[in-house]
Amino acid sequence: DTDALAFALRGSRACVLRLSYQGGVLIDRTVMLLDGLEESDAPDALESFVQQFYPKLGWAPKTILLSHPLKEPEVLADYLSQLREGKCSLLLPQRGEKRREVQLALDNAALELAEAEDMEQRTGRTLKQLQDLLGLKEPPRRMESYDISHTEGTDAVASMVVFVNGKPLKRDYKKFRIKTARCGDDYGAMTEVLGRRLDRALAGDESFLPLPDIFLIDGGQGQAAVAQAQLDARGIQIPLYGMVKDSHHRTRALI
C-alpha cells in the first residue's frame, strides 16, 4: 500500500512517474511528461500530479514516497487522508528499502525521458524524409487524412485522422455522415466531406482550425482530383496527395 513518486528532468522536459506497490510487489505504473520545466519546478510538478491523479482514482495509498520535498506536505497529507478515510503519510526517504523504491522510480522516469527524446528524433527524421519526398518547404507539422467507408453500399461515412508532429492527435479526429452523395459514390462523398470541412474552417469554427500543412486522401488520381477541386474553389493553397493502396491495403504510392 505504497506509492513512489519521482521527478526527473532532461533538458526542459520533465517526467513525473508513479510506481505503486502492494505487499512489496509492484502492481501499477503511471507516467506524466511535461515540457518547459526546470529542476526548481519539481515540488510544484509532484504536488500537481498528486492533486490531479488521486482524486480521479478516488483513493490514496497509506504511504507516498517522494523524490523531492514538497512546499506544504502537511496540507496535502491531510487532504489525501480524507480521500483515503485513513492516515496517508508523505515521506522523503534517504536510505533503506523506501529509498530504493524512490530510486527505481527515478531510474524509470529518466528512461522514459530518454525514450521520448529518441522517439522525437526518429519522428523528426521521418517528417524530414516526407518533406524531401514531397518537395515541401518545411516538414509537415499537421497532417489530415480522409477515407470514405460504407457497409455493403449503405451507411456511408468519412473519417478524418489528424497527426501533429508525427503523432496522432485523437481529440481532433472526426467522423462525417454522408448527407448528399449517393452510397457507393466515393468521389461525391469526398467532395461533400472536404467541402464541409473547409467551409467550417472558413466560417471560423475553432473545432476545424487550424488547417493542415498537407491533406492526404485515400485513393488515386480521381479522389485526389475531386478533393483538389474543393481547395481550388475556395482559393485555398495546401498541398494535397492521394494515397494509392496495393492489394494488401498498404500505401504504395502518393499522387
Coordinates of N, CA and C in Angstrom, one line a residue:
D1 N 0.8 -1.2 0.0 CA 0.0 0.0 0.0 C 0.9 1.2 0.0
T2 N 1.8 1.3 -0.9 CA 2.8 2.4 -1.0 C 3.0 2.8 -2.5
D3 N 3.0 4.1 -2.7 CA 3.4 4.7 -4.0 C 4.7 5.4 -3.9
A4 N 5.6 5.3 -4.9 CA 6.8 6.0 -5.0 C 6.6 7.0 -6.2
L5 N 6.8 8.3 -5.9 CA 6.7 9.3 -6.9 C 8.0 10.0 -7.1
A6 N 8.4 10.1 -8.4 CA 9.7 10.7 -8.8 C 9.6 11.7 -9.8
F7 N 10.4 12.7 -9.7 CA 10.5 13.8 -10.7 C 11.9 13.8 -11.3
A8 N 11.9 13.7 -12.7 CA 13.2 13.7 -13.4 C 13.2 14.7 -14.5
L9 N 14.3 15.2 -14.9 CA 14.4 16.3 -15.9 C 15.5 15.9 -16.9
R10 N 15.2 16.2 -18.2 CA 16.1 16.1 -19.3 C 15.9 17.3 -20.2
G11 N 16.9 18.2 -20.2 CA 16.7 19.5 -20.9 C 15.6 20.2 -20.2
S12 N 14.5 20.6 -21.0 CA 13.4 21.3 -20.4 C 12.2 20.4 -20.3
R13 N 12.4 19.1 -20.5 CA 11.3 18.1 -20.5 C 11.4 17.4 -19.2
A14 N 10.3 17.2 -18.5 CA 10.2 16.6 -17.2 C 9.3 15.4 -17.2
C15 N 9.6 14.4 -16.3 CA 8.7 13.3 -16.2 C 8.4 13.1 -14.7
V16 N 7.1 13.0 -14.4 CA 6.6 12.5 -13.1 C 6.2 11.1 -13.2
L17 N 6.8 10.2 -12.4 CA 6.5 8.8 -12.6 C 6.1 8.2 -11.2
R18 N 5.0 7.4 -11.3 CA 4.5 6.7 -10.1 C 4.6 5.2 -10.2
L19 N 5.2 4.6 -9.2 CA 5.3 3.2 -9.0 C 4.4 2.8 -7.8
S20 N 3.5 1.9 -8.0 CA 2.5 1.5 -6.9 C 2.8 0.1 -6.4
Y21 N 3.0 0.0 -5.1 CA 3.4 -1.3 -4.5 C 2.3 -1.8 -3.6
Q22 N 2.0 -3.1 -3.6 CA 1.1 -3.7 -2.6 C 1.8 -4.9 -2.0
G23 N 2.0 -4.9 -0.7 CA 2.7 -6.0 -0.1 C 4.1 -6.2 -0.7
G24 N 4.7 -5.1 -1.0 CA 6.1 -5.1 -1.6 C 6.2 -5.5 -3.0
V25 N 5.0 -5.7 -3.7 CA 5.0 -6.2 -5.1 C 4.6 -5.0 -6.0
L26 N 5.3 -4.7 -7.0 CA 4.9 -3.6 -7.9 C 3.7 -4.0 -8.7
I27 N 2.6 -3.2 -8.6 CA 1.4 -3.6 -9.3 C 0.9 -2.6 -10.3
D28 N 1.5 -1.4 -10.4 CA 1.0 -0.4 -11.3 C 2.1 0.7 -11.5
R29 N 1.9 1.4 -12.7 CA 2.9 2.4 -13.1 C 2.2 3.5 -13.9
T30 N 2.5 4.7 -13.5 CA 1.8 5.9 -14.2 C 2.9 6.8 -14.6
V31 N 2.8 7.4 -15.8 CA 3.8 8.3 -16.4 C 3.1 9.6 -16.8
M32 N 3.7 10.7 -16.5 CA 3.2 12.0 -17.0 C 4.5 12.8 -17.5
L33 N 4.5 13.2 -18.8 CA 5.5 14.0 -19.3 C 5.1 15.5 -19.4
L34 N 6.0 16.4 -19.1 CA 5.7 17.8 -19.1 C 6.9 18.5 -19.8
D35 N 6.5 19.6 -20.5 CA 7.6 20.4 -21.2 C 7.7 21.8 -20.5
G36 N 8.9 22.4 -20.7 CA 9.2 23.8 -20.3 C 9.4 23.9 -18.8
L37 N 10.0 22.9 -18.2 CA 10.2 22.9 -16.7 C 11.7 23.0 -16.4
E38 N 11.9 23.3 -15.1 CA 13.3 23.4 -14.6 C 13.3 22.5 -13.3
E39 N 14.5 22.3 -12.8 CA 14.7 21.5 -11.6 C 13.9 22.1 -10.4
S40 N 13.9 23.4 -10.4 CA 13.2 24.1 -9.3 C 11.6 23.9 -9.3
D41 N 11.1 23.4 -10.5 CA 9.7 23.1 -10.6 C 9.3 21.7 -10.0
A42 N 10.2 21.0 -9.5 CA 9.9 19.6 -9.0 C 8.8 19.6 -8.0
P43 N 8.9 20.4 -6.9 CA 7.8 20.4 -5.9 C 6.4 20.7 -6.5
D44 N 6.4 21.7 -7.4 CA 5.1 22.0 -8.0 C 4.6 20.9 -8.9
A45 N 5.5 20.3 -9.6 CA 5.1 19.2 -10.5 C 4.6 18.0 -9.8
L46 N 5.2 17.6 -8.7 CA 4.8 16.5 -7.9 C 3.5 16.8 -7.2
E47 N 3.4 18.0 -6.6 CA 2.1 18.4 -6.0 C 0.9 18.4 -6.9
S48 N 1.2 18.9 -8.1 CA 0.1 18.9 -9.2 C -0.3 17.5 -9.5
F49 N 0.7 16.6 -9.7 CA 0.3 15.2 -10.0 C -0.5 14.6 -8.9
V50 N -0.2 14.8 -7.7 CA -0.9 14.3 -6.6 C -2.3 14.8 -6.5
Q51 N -2.5 16.1 -6.7 CA -3.8 16.8 -6.7 C -4.7 16.3 -7.8
Q52 N -4.1 16.0 -9.0 CA -4.9 15.6 -10.1 C -5.2 14.1 -10.1
F53 N -4.1 13.3 -9.8 CA -4.2 11.8 -10.0 C -5.1 11.1 -9.0
Y54 N -4.9 11.4 -7.7 CA -5.6 10.6 -6.7 C -7.0 10.9 -6.6
P55 N -7.5 12.2 -6.7 CA -8.9 12.4 -6.7 C -9.6 11.6 -7.9
K56 N -9.0 11.6 -9.1 CA -9.6 10.8 -10.2 C -9.6 9.3 -9.8
L57 N -8.6 8.9 -9.1 CA -8.5 7.5 -8.7 C -9.6 7.2 -7.7
G58 N -9.9 8.2 -6.9 CA -10.8 8.1 -5.8 C -10.3 7.3 -4.6
W59 N -9.0 7.4 -4.5 CA -8.3 6.5 -3.5 C -6.9 7.1 -3.3
A60 N -6.3 6.8 -2.1 CA -4.9 7.2 -1.9 C -4.2 6.1 -1.1
P61 N -2.9 5.8 -1.3 CA -2.3 4.8 -0.5 C -1.9 5.2 0.9
K62 N -1.5 4.2 1.7 CA -1.1 4.5 3.1 C 0.1 5.4 3.1
T63 N 1.0 5.2 2.2 CA 2.3 5.9 2.2 C 2.7 6.3 0.8
I64 N 3.1 7.6 0.6 CA 3.6 8.1 -0.6 C 5.1 8.5 -0.4
L65 N 6.0 7.9 -1.1 CA 7.4 8.2 -1.1 C 7.8 9.2 -2.2
L66 N 8.5 10.2 -1.8 CA 8.8 11.3 -2.8 C 10.3 11.4 -3.0
S67 N 10.6 11.8 -4.3 CA 12.0 12.1 -4.7 C 12.4 13.5 -4.3
H68 N 11.5 14.4 -4.1 CA 11.8 15.8 -3.8 C 10.8 16.3 -2.7
P69 N 11.3 17.2 -1.9 CA 10.4 17.7 -0.9 C 9.3 18.6 -1.5
L70 N 8.1 18.6 -0.8 CA 7.0 19.5 -1.2 C 7.0 20.7 -0.4
K71 N 6.3 21.8 -0.9 CA 6.2 23.0 -0.2 C 5.3 23.0 1.0
E72 N 4.2 22.3 0.9 CA 3.2 22.2 2.0 C 2.8 20.7 2.2
P73 N 3.7 19.8 2.6 CA 3.3 18.4 2.6 C 2.2 18.1 3.6
E74 N 2.1 18.9 4.7 CA 1.1 18.6 5.7 C -0.3 18.8 5.2
V75 N -0.5 19.9 4.4 CA -1.8 20.2 3.8 C -2.2 19.1 2.9
L76 N -1.2 18.6 2.0 CA -1.5 17.6 1.1 C -1.8 16.2 1.8
A77 N -1.1 16.0 2.8 CA -1.3 14.7 3.6 C -2.7 14.7 4.2
D78 N -3.1 15.8 4.7 CA -4.4 15.9 5.3 C -5.5 15.6 4.3
Y79 N -5.3 16.2 3.1 CA -6.3 16.0 2.0 C -6.4 14.6 1.6
L80 N -5.2 13.9 1.4 CA -5.1 12.6 1.0 C -5.7 11.6 2.1
S81 N -5.5 12.0 3.3 CA -6.0 11.2 4.4 C -7.5 11.2 4.4
Q82 N -8.1 12.4 4.1 CA -9.6 12.4 3.9 C -10.1 11.6 2.8
L83 N -9.3 11.6 1.7 CA -9.7 10.8 0.5 C -9.6 9.3 0.8
R84 N -8.6 9.0 1.6 CA -8.3 7.6 1.9 C -9.3 7.1 3.0
E85 N -9.8 8.1 3.8 CA -10.5 7.7 5.0 C -9.6 7.0 6.0
G86 N -8.4 7.4 6.1 CA -7.4 6.8 6.9 C -6.1 7.6 6.7
K87 N -5.1 7.4 7.6 CA -3.9 8.2 7.5 C -3.1 7.9 6.3
C88 N -2.7 9.0 5.6 CA -1.8 8.9 4.4 C -0.5 9.7 4.8
S89 N 0.6 9.1 4.7 CA 1.9 9.8 5.0 C 2.7 10.1 3.8
L90 N 3.2 11.3 3.7 CA 4.1 11.7 2.7 C 5.6 11.7 3.2
L91 N 6.4 10.9 2.7 CA 7.8 10.7 3.2 C 8.8 11.0 2.1
L92 N 10.0 11.5 2.6 CA 11.1 11.8 1.8 C 12.3 10.9 2.2
P93 N 12.3 9.6 1.8 CA 13.3 8.7 2.4 C 14.7 9.0 1.9
Q94 N 15.7 8.7 2.8 CA 17.1 9.0 2.5 C 17.9 7.7 2.4
R95 N 17.3 6.6 2.9 CA 18.1 5.3 2.9 C 17.1 4.2 3.0
G96 N 17.7 3.0 2.9 CA 16.9 1.8 3.1 C 16.0 1.4 1.9
E97 N 15.1 0.5 2.2 CA 14.2 -0.1 1.1 C 13.3 1.0 0.5
K98 N 12.8 1.9 1.3 CA 12.0 3.0 0.8 C 12.8 3.9 -0.2
R99 N 14.0 4.2 0.1 CA 14.8 5.0 -0.8 C 15.1 4.2 -2.1
R100 N 15.3 2.9 -2.0 CA 15.5 2.1 -3.2 C 14.2 2.1 -4.1
E101 N 13.1 2.2 -3.5 CA 11.8 2.3 -4.3 C 11.8 3.6 -5.0
V102 N 12.2 4.7 -4.3 CA 12.2 6.0 -4.9 C 13.2 6.0 -6.1
Q103 N 14.4 5.4 -5.8 CA 15.4 5.4 -6.8 C 15.0 4.7 -8.1
L104 N 14.3 3.6 -7.9 CA 13.7 2.8 -9.0 C 12.8 3.7 -9.8
A105 N 11.9 4.5 -9.1 CA 11.0 5.4 -9.8 C 11.8 6.5 -10.6
L106 N 12.9 7.0 -10.0 CA 13.8 8.0 -10.6 C 14.4 7.4 -11.9
D107 N 14.9 6.1 -11.8 CA 15.5 5.5 -12.9 C 14.5 5.3 -14.0
N108 N 13.3 4.9 -13.7 CA 12.3 4.7 -14.7 C 11.9 6.0 -15.4
A109 N 11.8 7.1 -14.6 CA 11.5 8.4 -15.1 C 12.6 8.8 -16.1
A110 N 13.8 8.6 -15.8 CA 14.9 9.0 -16.6 C 14.9 8.2 -17.9
L111 N 14.5 6.9 -17.8 CA 14.4 6.1 -19.0 C 13.3 6.6 -19.9
E112 N 12.1 7.0 -19.3 CA 11.0 7.5 -20.1 C 11.4 8.7 -20.9
L113 N 12.2 9.6 -20.2 CA 12.7 10.8 -20.9 C 13.6 10.5 -22.1
A114 N 14.5 9.6 -21.8 CA 15.4 9.2 -22.9 C 14.7 8.6 -24.1
E115 N 13.7 7.7 -23.8 CA 12.9 7.1 -24.9 C 12.1 8.1 -25.6
A116 N 11.5 9.1 -24.9 CA 10.7 10.2 -25.5 C 11.6 11.0 -26.5
E117 N 12.8 11.3 -26.0 CA 13.7 12.1 -26.9 C 14.1 11.3 -28.1
D118 N 14.4 10.0 -27.9 CA 14.8 9.1 -29.1 C 13.6 9.0 -30.1
M119 N 12.4 8.9 -29.6 CA 11.2 8.8 -30.4 C 11.0 10.1 -31.2
E120 N 11.2 11.2 -30.5 CA 11.1 12.6 -31.1 C 12.1 12.7 -32.2
Q121 N 13.3 12.3 -32.0 CA 14.4 12.4 -33.0 C 14.0 11.5 -34.3
R122 N 13.6 10.3 -34.0 CA 13.2 9.4 -35.1 C 12.0 10.0 -35.9
T123 N 11.0 10.5 -35.2 CA 9.9 11.1 -35.8 C 10.3 12.3 -36.6
G124 N 11.2 13.1 -36.1 CA 11.7 14.3 -36.9 C 12.4 13.9 -38.2
R125 N 13.2 12.8 -38.1 CA 13.8 12.3 -39.3 C 12.8 11.8 -40.3
T126 N 11.8 11.1 -39.8 CA 10.7 10.7 -40.8 C 10.0 11.8 -41.4
L127 N 9.7 12.9 -40.7 CA 9.0 14.0 -41.2 C 9.9 14.7 -42.2
K128 N 11.2 14.8 -41.9 CA 12.1 15.4 -42.9 C 12.2 14.6 -44.2
Q129 N 12.1 13.3 -44.0 CA 12.1 12.4 -45.2 C 10.9 12.6 -46.0
L130 N 9.7 12.8 -45.4 CA 8.5 13.1 -46.1 C 8.5 14.4 -46.7
Q131 N 9.1 15.4 -46.1 CA 9.3 16.7 -46.7 C 10.1 16.7 -48.0
D132 N 11.2 15.9 -47.9 CA 12.0 15.8 -49.1 C 11.3 15.1 -50.2
L133 N 10.6 14.0 -49.9 CA 9.9 13.2 -50.8 C 8.8 14.0 -51.6
L134 N 8.1 14.9 -50.8 CA 7.0 15.6 -51.4 C 7.4 17.0 -51.9
G135 N 8.7 17.4 -51.7 CA 9.2 18.6 -52.2 C 8.6 19.8 -51.4
L136 N 8.3 19.6 -50.1 CA 7.8 20.7 -49.3 C 8.8 21.6 -48.8
K137 N 8.5 22.9 -48.4 CA 9.4 23.8 -47.9 C 9.8 23.5 -46.5
E138 N 8.9 23.0 -45.7 CA 9.1 22.6 -44.3 C 8.5 21.2 -44.0
P139 N 9.0 20.6 -43.0 CA 8.4 19.3 -42.6 C 6.9 19.5 -42.3
P140 N 6.0 18.7 -42.7 CA 4.6 18.9 -42.4 C 4.3 18.7 -40.9
R141 N 3.9 19.8 -40.2 CA 3.7 19.7 -38.8 C 2.3 19.0 -38.5
R142 N 1.3 19.5 -39.3 CA -0.1 19.0 -39.1 C -0.5 18.3 -40.4
M143 N -0.9 17.1 -40.3 CA -1.4 16.3 -41.4 C -2.8 15.8 -41.2
E144 N -3.7 15.9 -42.2 CA -5.0 15.3 -42.1 C -5.2 14.3 -43.2
S145 N -5.8 13.2 -42.9 CA -6.1 12.1 -43.8 C -7.6 11.8 -43.8
Y146 N -8.1 11.5 -45.0 CA -9.6 11.2 -45.2 C -9.8 9.9 -45.9
D147 N -10.8 9.2 -45.4 CA -11.2 7.9 -46.0 C -12.7 7.8 -46.0
I148 N -13.2 7.3 -47.1 CA -14.7 7.0 -47.2 C -14.9 5.5 -47.0
S149 N -15.9 5.2 -46.2 CA -16.2 3.8 -46.0 C -17.7 3.6 -45.9
H150 N -18.2 2.4 -46.2 CA -19.6 2.1 -46.1 C -19.8 0.6 -45.9
T151 N -21.0 0.2 -45.5 CA -21.3 -1.2 -45.2 C -22.2 -1.7 -46.3
E152 N -21.6 -2.5 -47.2 CA -22.3 -3.1 -48.3 C -23.1 -2.0 -49.1
G153 N -22.5 -0.9 -49.3 CA -23.1 0.1 -50.1 C -24.1 1.0 -49.4
T154 N -24.2 0.8 -48.0 CA -25.1 1.7 -47.2 C -24.3 2.3 -46.1
D155 N -25.0 3.2 -45.4 CA -24.4 3.8 -44.2 C -23.0 4.4 -44.4
A156 N -22.9 5.2 -45.5 CA -21.6 5.8 -45.8 C -21.1 6.8 -44.8
V157 N -19.9 6.7 -44.4 CA -19.3 7.7 -43.5 C -17.9 8.1 -44.0
A158 N -17.4 9.2 -43.5 CA -16.0 9.5 -43.8 C -15.2 9.8 -42.5
S159 N -14.0 9.3 -42.4 CA -13.2 9.6 -41.2 C -12.1 10.6 -41.6
M160 N -11.8 11.4 -40.6 CA -10.7 12.4 -40.6 C -9.8 12.1 -39.5
V161 N -8.5 11.8 -39.9 CA -7.5 11.4 -38.9 C -6.4 12.5 -38.9
V162 N -6.0 12.9 -37.7 CA -5.1 14.0 -37.6 C -3.8 13.6 -36.9
F163 N -2.6 14.0 -37.5 CA -1.3 13.8 -36.9 C -0.7 15.2 -36.8
V164 N -0.1 15.4 -35.6 CA 0.6 16.6 -35.3 C 2.0 16.3 -34.9
N165 N 3.0 16.8 -35.5 CA 4.4 16.5 -35.2 C 4.7 15.0 -35.2
G166 N 4.0 14.3 -36.2 CA 4.3 12.9 -36.3 C 3.5 12.0 -35.4
K167 N 2.6 12.6 -34.5 CA 1.9 11.8 -33.5 C 0.4 12.0 -33.7
P168 N -0.4 10.9 -33.5 CA -1.8 11.1 -33.7 C -2.4 12.0 -32.6
L169 N -3.3 12.9 -33.1 CA -4.0 13.8 -32.2 C -5.4 13.4 -32.2
K170 N -5.8 12.5 -31.3 CA -7.1 11.8 -31.4 C -8.2 12.7 -31.0
R171 N -7.9 13.7 -30.2 CA -9.0 14.6 -29.9 C -9.6 15.4 -31.1
D172 N -8.8 15.5 -32.2 CA -9.2 16.2 -33.4 C -9.7 15.3 -34.4
Y173 N -9.7 13.9 -34.2 CA -10.3 13.0 -35.1 C -11.8 13.4 -35.3
K174 N -12.4 13.1 -36.5 CA -13.8 13.4 -36.7 C -14.3 12.3 -37.6
K175 N -15.7 12.1 -37.5 CA -16.4 11.2 -38.4 C -17.6 12.0 -39.0
F176 N -17.7 11.9 -40.3 CA -18.8 12.6 -41.0 C -19.8 11.6 -41.6
R177 N -21.0 11.9 -41.4 CA -22.1 11.1 -42.1 C -22.3 11.8 -43.4
I178 N -22.3 10.9 -44.4 CA -22.5 11.4 -45.8 C -24.0 11.8 -46.0
K179 N -24.3 13.0 -46.3 CA -25.7 13.5 -46.4 C -26.2 13.6 -47.8
T180 N -25.4 13.9 -48.8 CA -26.0 14.2 -50.1 C -25.5 13.2 -51.2
A181 N -24.3 12.7 -51.1 CA -23.7 11.8 -52.1 C -24.4 10.5 -52.0
R182 N -24.6 9.8 -53.2 CA -25.2 8.5 -53.2 C -24.2 7.5 -52.6
C183 N -24.8 6.5 -52.0 CA -23.9 5.4 -51.5 C -23.1 4.8 -52.6
G184 N -21.9 4.5 -52.4 CA -21.0 4.0 -53.4 C -20.3 5.0 -54.3
D185 N -20.8 6.3 -54.2 CA -20.2 7.4 -54.9 C -19.1 8.0 -54.1
D186 N -17.9 7.4 -54.1 CA -16.8 7.9 -53.3 C -16.3 9.2 -53.7
Y187 N -16.4 9.5 -55.0 CA -16.0 10.9 -55.5 C -16.9 11.9 -54.9
G188 N -18.2 11.7 -55.0 CA -19.2 12.6 -54.4 C -19.1 12.7 -52.9
A189 N -18.8 11.6 -52.2 CA -18.7 11.7 -50.8 C -17.5 12.5 -50.4
M190 N -16.3 12.3 -51.1 CA -15.1 13.1 -50.8 C -15.3 14.5 -51.1
T191 N -16.0 14.9 -52.2 CA -16.4 16.2 -52.5 C -17.2 16.9 -51.3
E192 N -18.2 16.2 -50.9 CA -19.1 16.7 -49.8 C -18.3 16.9 -48.5
V193 N -17.5 15.9 -48.1 CA -16.9 15.9 -46.8 C -15.8 17.0 -46.8
L194 N -14.9 17.0 -47.8 CA -13.9 18.0 -47.7 C -14.4 19.4 -47.9
G195 N -15.5 19.6 -48.7 CA -16.1 20.9 -48.8 C -16.7 21.3 -47.4
R196 N -17.4 20.4 -46.7 CA -17.9 20.8 -45.4 C -16.8 21.1 -44.4
R197 N -15.7 20.4 -44.5 CA -14.6 20.6 -43.6 C -14.0 22.0 -43.8
L198 N -13.8 22.3 -45.1 CA -13.2 23.6 -45.4 C -14.1 24.8 -45.1
D199 N -15.4 24.6 -45.4 CA -16.4 25.7 -45.1 C -16.5 26.0 -43.6
R200 N -16.4 24.9 -42.8 CA -16.5 25.1 -41.3 C -15.2 25.9 -40.9
A201 N -14.1 25.6 -41.5 CA -12.9 26.4 -41.1 C -13.0 27.8 -41.6
L202 N -13.5 28.0 -42.8 CA -13.6 29.4 -43.3 C -14.6 30.2 -42.5
A203 N -15.6 29.5 -41.9 CA -16.6 30.2 -41.1 C -16.1 30.5 -39.7
G204 N -14.8 30.1 -39.4 CA -14.2 30.4 -38.1 C -14.5 29.4 -37.0
D205 N -15.0 28.2 -37.4 CA -15.3 27.1 -36.4 C -14.0 26.6 -35.8
E206 N -13.7 26.9 -34.6 CA -12.4 26.5 -34.0 C -12.2 25.0 -33.9
S207 N -13.2 24.2 -34.0 CA -13.0 22.8 -34.0 C -12.5 22.3 -35.3
F208 N -12.5 23.1 -36.3 CA -11.9 22.8 -37.6 C -10.7 23.6 -38.0
L209 N -10.1 24.2 -37.0 CA -8.9 25.0 -37.1 C -7.8 24.5 -36.2
P210 N -6.6 24.6 -36.7 CA -6.1 25.2 -37.9 C -6.2 24.3 -39.1
L211 N -6.1 24.8 -40.3 CA -6.0 24.0 -41.5 C -4.6 23.3 -41.4
P212 N -4.6 22.1 -42.1 CA -3.3 21.3 -42.0 C -2.3 21.8 -43.0
D213 N -1.1 21.3 -42.8 CA 0.0 21.6 -43.7 C -0.1 20.8 -45.0
I214 N -0.7 19.6 -44.9 CA -0.9 18.7 -46.1 C -2.2 17.9 -45.8
F215 N -2.9 17.7 -46.9 CA -4.1 16.8 -46.9 C -3.7 15.5 -47.6
L216 N -4.1 14.3 -47.0 CA -3.8 13.0 -47.6 C -5.2 12.4 -47.8
I217 N -5.5 12.0 -49.0 CA -6.8 11.4 -49.4 C -6.6 10.0 -49.8
D218 N -7.4 9.1 -49.2 CA -7.4 7.7 -49.5 C -7.9 7.5 -51.0
G219 N -7.0 7.1 -51.9 CA -7.4 6.9 -53.2 C -6.3 7.4 -54.2
G220 N -6.6 7.2 -55.5 CA -5.6 7.6 -56.5 C -5.9 9.0 -57.1
Q221 N -5.7 9.1 -58.4 CA -5.8 10.3 -59.2 C -7.2 10.9 -59.1
G222 N -8.2 10.1 -59.2 CA -9.6 10.6 -59.2 C -10.0 11.2 -57.9
Q223 N -9.7 10.5 -56.8 CA -10.1 11.0 -55.4 C -9.3 12.3 -55.2
A224 N -8.0 12.3 -55.5 CA -7.2 13.5 -55.3 C -7.7 14.7 -56.1
A225 N -8.1 14.4 -57.3 CA -8.6 15.5 -58.2 C -9.9 16.1 -57.7
V226 N -10.8 15.3 -57.2 CA -12.1 15.9 -56.7 C -11.8 16.7 -55.4
A227 N -10.9 16.2 -54.6 CA -10.5 16.9 -53.3 C -9.8 18.2 -53.7
Q228 N -8.9 18.2 -54.7 CA -8.2 19.4 -55.1 C -9.2 20.4 -55.6
A229 N -10.2 20.0 -56.2 CA -11.2 20.9 -56.8 C -11.9 21.7 -55.6
Q230 N -12.1 21.1 -54.5 CA -12.7 21.8 -53.3 C -11.7 22.9 -52.8
L231 N -10.4 22.6 -52.8 CA -9.5 23.6 -52.4 C -9.5 24.8 -53.4
D232 N -9.4 24.4 -54.7 CA -9.3 25.4 -55.7 C -10.6 26.3 -55.7
A233 N -11.7 25.8 -55.4 CA -13.0 26.5 -55.4 C -13.0 27.6 -54.3
R234 N -12.2 27.4 -53.3 CA -12.2 28.3 -52.1 C -10.9 29.1 -52.1
G235 N -10.1 28.9 -53.1 CA -8.8 29.7 -53.1 C -7.8 29.3 -52.0
I236 N -7.9 28.0 -51.6 CA -7.0 27.5 -50.5 C -5.8 26.8 -51.2
Q237 N -4.6 27.2 -50.8 CA -3.4 26.5 -51.4 C -2.7 25.7 -50.3
I238 N -3.1 24.4 -50.3 CA -2.4 23.5 -49.3 C -2.1 22.2 -50.1
P239 N -0.9 21.7 -50.0 CA -0.5 20.5 -50.8 C -1.5 19.4 -50.4
L240 N -1.9 18.6 -51.5 CA -2.8 17.5 -51.3 C -2.3 16.3 -52.1
Y241 N -2.4 15.1 -51.5 CA -1.9 13.9 -52.1 C -2.9 12.8 -52.0
G242 N -3.0 12.0 -53.0 CA -3.8 10.8 -53.0 C -2.9 9.6 -52.6
M243 N -3.4 8.7 -51.7 CA -2.7 7.6 -51.2 C -3.2 6.3 -52.0
V244 N -2.4 5.8 -52.9 CA -2.7 4.7 -53.7 C -2.4 3.4 -52.9
K245 N -3.3 2.5 -52.8 CA -3.1 1.3 -52.0 C -2.8 0.1 -52.9
D246 N -2.1 -0.9 -52.3 CA -1.9 -2.1 -53.0 C -2.9 -3.2 -52.6
S247 N -2.8 -4.4 -53.0 CA -3.8 -5.4 -52.8 C -3.9 -5.8 -51.3
H248 N -2.9 -5.4 -50.5 CA -3.0 -5.6 -49.0 C -3.4 -4.4 -48.3
H249 N -3.9 -3.4 -49.0 CA -4.3 -2.1 -48.4 C -3.2 -1.3 -47.7
R250 N -2.0 -1.5 -48.3 CA -0.9 -0.7 -47.8 C -0.6 0.4 -48.9
T251 N -0.2 1.6 -48.4 CA 0.1 2.7 -49.3 C 1.3 2.3 -50.2
R252 N 1.2 2.3 -51.5 CA 2.3 2.0 -52.4 C 2.8 3.2 -53.2
A253 N 2.0 4.3 -53.2 CA 2.3 5.5 -54.0 C 1.6 6.7 -53.5
L254 N 2.1 7.8 -53.7 CA 1.5 9.1 -53.4 C 1.3 9.9 -54.7
I255 N 0.1 10.3 -55.0 CA -0.2 11.0 -56.2 C -0.4 12.5 -55.9

